[in-house]
Amino acid sequence: MIFYIRNFFFAYIATIGFAILFNTPKSVLLKTGFGGAIGWGLYSYLNHITGNIVLATFIASFFIALIGEIFAITDRKPITVFIIPGIVPLVPGFGIYFTMLSILEQNYERAAQYGSEALLISIAIAGALTIVLSLNSYRKQLQQKSYKTPFK
C-alpha cells in the first residue's frame, strides 16, 4: 500500500513539474498534478494486477483524458492544459532509450522487443486520447443542436 501512495506522490510532483515546464496556468497546476497522479497510480496498479503494460497504459490514459475533460469543462480551459502534462509519466521513454541502446549494441532481437513494446504503448496512449476527444466532440455537437431554436 505504501508503494502506491509513494508512486501517487511522485507522479503528482512530476506532473506539476511538467505542467510548469509547459507554461500551464498557475490556477490549474494542482488539478493537472491530480490527473497525472491518478493516471500513474491506476497504471501501476493495473500493471501489477494484469501484467499487461499496454492494457494498463490504455486504461490509465483513458482516465487521464476523462479527468482532463471534466476539469476543462469546470475550469473553462482547453483540455490540452490538463491532458498533456498528465500523460507525460506514461510516455515510454525507458523503452525508446533501450531500443536505441540495443541498436547501437547491435542486439536487434532485443531492439525489436523494446521497440515494439514502446510502439504499442504509444498507440495505446493515442487510442485512449482519441476515444475521449471524440466523445468530447460528439458531446459538443449534441449541445449545439439542443440550443437551436425551431424559429427563424
Coordinates of C-alpha atoms in Angstrom, one line a residue:
M1 CA 0.0 0.0 0.0
I2 CA 2.8 2.4 0.8
F3 CA 4.2 1.7 -2.6
Y4 CA 1.1 3.1 -4.3
I5 CA 1.0 6.2 -2.1
R6 CA 4.6 6.9 -2.8
N7 CA 4.0 6.4 -6.6
F8 CA 1.0 8.8 -6.4
F9 CA 3.0 11.5 -4.6
F10 CA 6.0 11.3 -7.0
A11 CA 3.7 11.2 -10.1
Y12 CA 1.9 14.3 -8.7
I13 CA 5.1 16.2 -8.3
A14 CA 6.4 15.1 -11.7
T15 CA 3.2 16.1 -13.4
I16 CA 3.2 19.5 -11.8
G17 CA 6.9 19.9 -12.9
F18 CA 6.0 19.1 -16.5
A19 CA 3.0 21.4 -16.3
I20 CA 5.2 24.3 -15.1
L21 CA 7.6 23.4 -18.0
F22 CA 4.7 23.7 -20.5
N23 CA 3.6 27.1 -19.0
T24 CA 0.3 25.8 -17.7
P25 CA -1.7 28.5 -15.9
K26 CA -0.9 28.5 -12.1
S27 CA -4.6 28.2 -11.3
V28 CA -4.8 24.7 -12.6
L29 CA -1.5 23.2 -11.5
L30 CA -2.9 21.2 -8.6
K31 CA -5.7 19.7 -10.8
T32 CA -3.2 18.8 -13.5
G33 CA -1.0 17.1 -10.9
F34 CA -4.0 15.2 -9.6
G35 CA -4.9 13.9 -13.1
G36 CA -1.4 12.7 -13.7
A37 CA -1.1 11.1 -10.3
I38 CA -4.4 9.3 -10.7
G39 CA -3.3 8.0 -14.1
W40 CA 0.0 6.8 -12.9
G41 CA -1.5 5.2 -9.8
L42 CA -4.0 3.4 -11.9
Y43 CA -1.3 2.4 -14.4
S44 CA 0.9 0.9 -11.7
Y45 CA -2.0 -0.9 -10.0
L46 CA -3.3 -2.4 -13.3
N47 CA 0.2 -3.3 -14.4
H48 CA 0.8 -5.2 -11.2
I49 CA -2.6 -7.0 -11.3
T50 CA -2.7 -7.9 -15.0
G51 CA 1.0 -7.8 -16.0
N52 CA -0.1 -6.2 -19.3
I53 CA 1.7 -2.8 -19.8
V54 CA -0.3 -1.9 -22.9
L55 CA -3.7 -2.5 -21.3
A56 CA -2.6 -0.7 -18.2
T57 CA -1.4 2.3 -20.2
F58 CA -4.6 2.4 -22.3
I59 CA -6.9 2.4 -19.3
A60 CA -4.7 5.0 -17.4
S61 CA -4.6 7.2 -20.5
F62 CA -8.3 6.9 -20.9
F63 CA -8.9 8.0 -17.3
I64 CA -6.4 10.9 -17.5
A65 CA -8.3 12.1 -20.6
L66 CA -11.6 11.8 -18.8
I67 CA -10.4 13.7 -15.8
G68 CA -8.9 16.3 -18.1
E69 CA -12.2 16.6 -19.8
I70 CA -14.0 17.2 -16.6
F71 CA -11.5 19.7 -15.4
A72 CA -11.6 21.5 -18.8
I73 CA -15.4 21.9 -18.5
T74 CA -15.4 23.0 -14.9
D75 CA -12.4 25.5 -15.3
R76 CA -13.3 26.6 -18.8
K77 CA -9.7 25.9 -20.0
P78 CA -8.5 23.9 -23.0
I79 CA -8.4 20.2 -22.5
T80 CA -4.7 20.1 -23.5
V81 CA -3.8 22.0 -20.4
F82 CA -4.8 19.0 -18.3
I83 CA -4.0 16.1 -20.7
I84 CA -0.5 16.8 -21.9
P85 CA 1.2 17.1 -18.5
G86 CA -0.9 14.2 -17.2
I87 CA 0.2 11.8 -20.0
V88 CA 3.9 12.5 -19.7
P89 CA 4.5 10.0 -16.9
L90 CA 3.1 7.3 -19.2
V91 CA 5.3 8.0 -22.2
P92 CA 7.5 5.0 -22.9
G93 CA 10.9 6.9 -22.7
F94 CA 12.5 3.8 -21.0
G95 CA 11.5 1.6 -23.9
I96 CA 12.7 4.0 -26.6
Y97 CA 16.0 4.5 -24.8
F98 CA 16.7 0.8 -24.6
T99 CA 15.6 0.3 -28.2
M100 CA 18.2 2.8 -29.3
L101 CA 20.8 1.3 -27.0
S102 CA 20.1 -2.2 -28.3
I103 CA 20.5 -0.9 -31.9
L104 CA 23.9 0.6 -31.0
E105 CA 24.9 -2.6 -29.4
Q106 CA 23.7 -4.5 -32.5
N107 CA 21.4 -6.6 -30.4
Y108 CA 18.5 -6.4 -32.9
E109 CA 16.3 -9.0 -31.3
R110 CA 16.2 -7.0 -28.0
A111 CA 15.8 -3.8 -30.0
A112 CA 12.7 -5.2 -31.7
Q113 CA 11.3 -6.3 -28.4
Y114 CA 11.7 -2.9 -26.7
G115 CA 10.7 -1.1 -29.8
S116 CA 7.5 -3.0 -30.4
E117 CA 6.5 -2.6 -26.8
A118 CA 7.2 1.2 -26.9
L119 CA 5.2 1.4 -30.1
L120 CA 2.2 -0.4 -28.6
I121 CA 2.3 1.8 -25.5
S122 CA 2.3 4.9 -27.7
I123 CA -0.6 3.5 -29.8
A124 CA -2.5 2.8 -26.6
I125 CA -2.0 6.4 -25.4
A126 CA -3.1 7.8 -28.7
G127 CA -6.1 5.5 -28.9
A128 CA -7.3 6.3 -25.5
L129 CA -7.0 10.1 -26.1
T130 CA -8.7 9.8 -29.5
I131 CA -11.7 8.0 -27.9
V132 CA -12.2 10.6 -25.2
L133 CA -11.6 13.5 -27.5
S134 CA -14.1 12.1 -30.0
L135 CA -16.7 11.7 -27.2
N136 CA -16.0 15.3 -26.3
S137 CA -16.6 16.4 -29.9
Y138 CA -19.8 14.4 -30.0
R139 CA -21.0 15.9 -26.7
K140 CA -20.3 19.4 -28.1
Q141 CA -22.3 18.7 -31.2
L142 CA -25.2 17.5 -29.2
Q143 CA -25.0 20.5 -27.0
Q144 CA -25.1 22.8 -30.0
K145 CA -28.1 21.0 -31.5
S146 CA -30.0 21.4 -28.3
Y147 CA -29.5 25.2 -28.3
K148 CA -31.0 25.7 -31.8
T149 CA -34.5 27.0 -31.8
P150 CA -37.1 25.9 -34.3
F151 CA -38.0 29.6 -35.1
K152 CA -36.1 31.6 -37.6

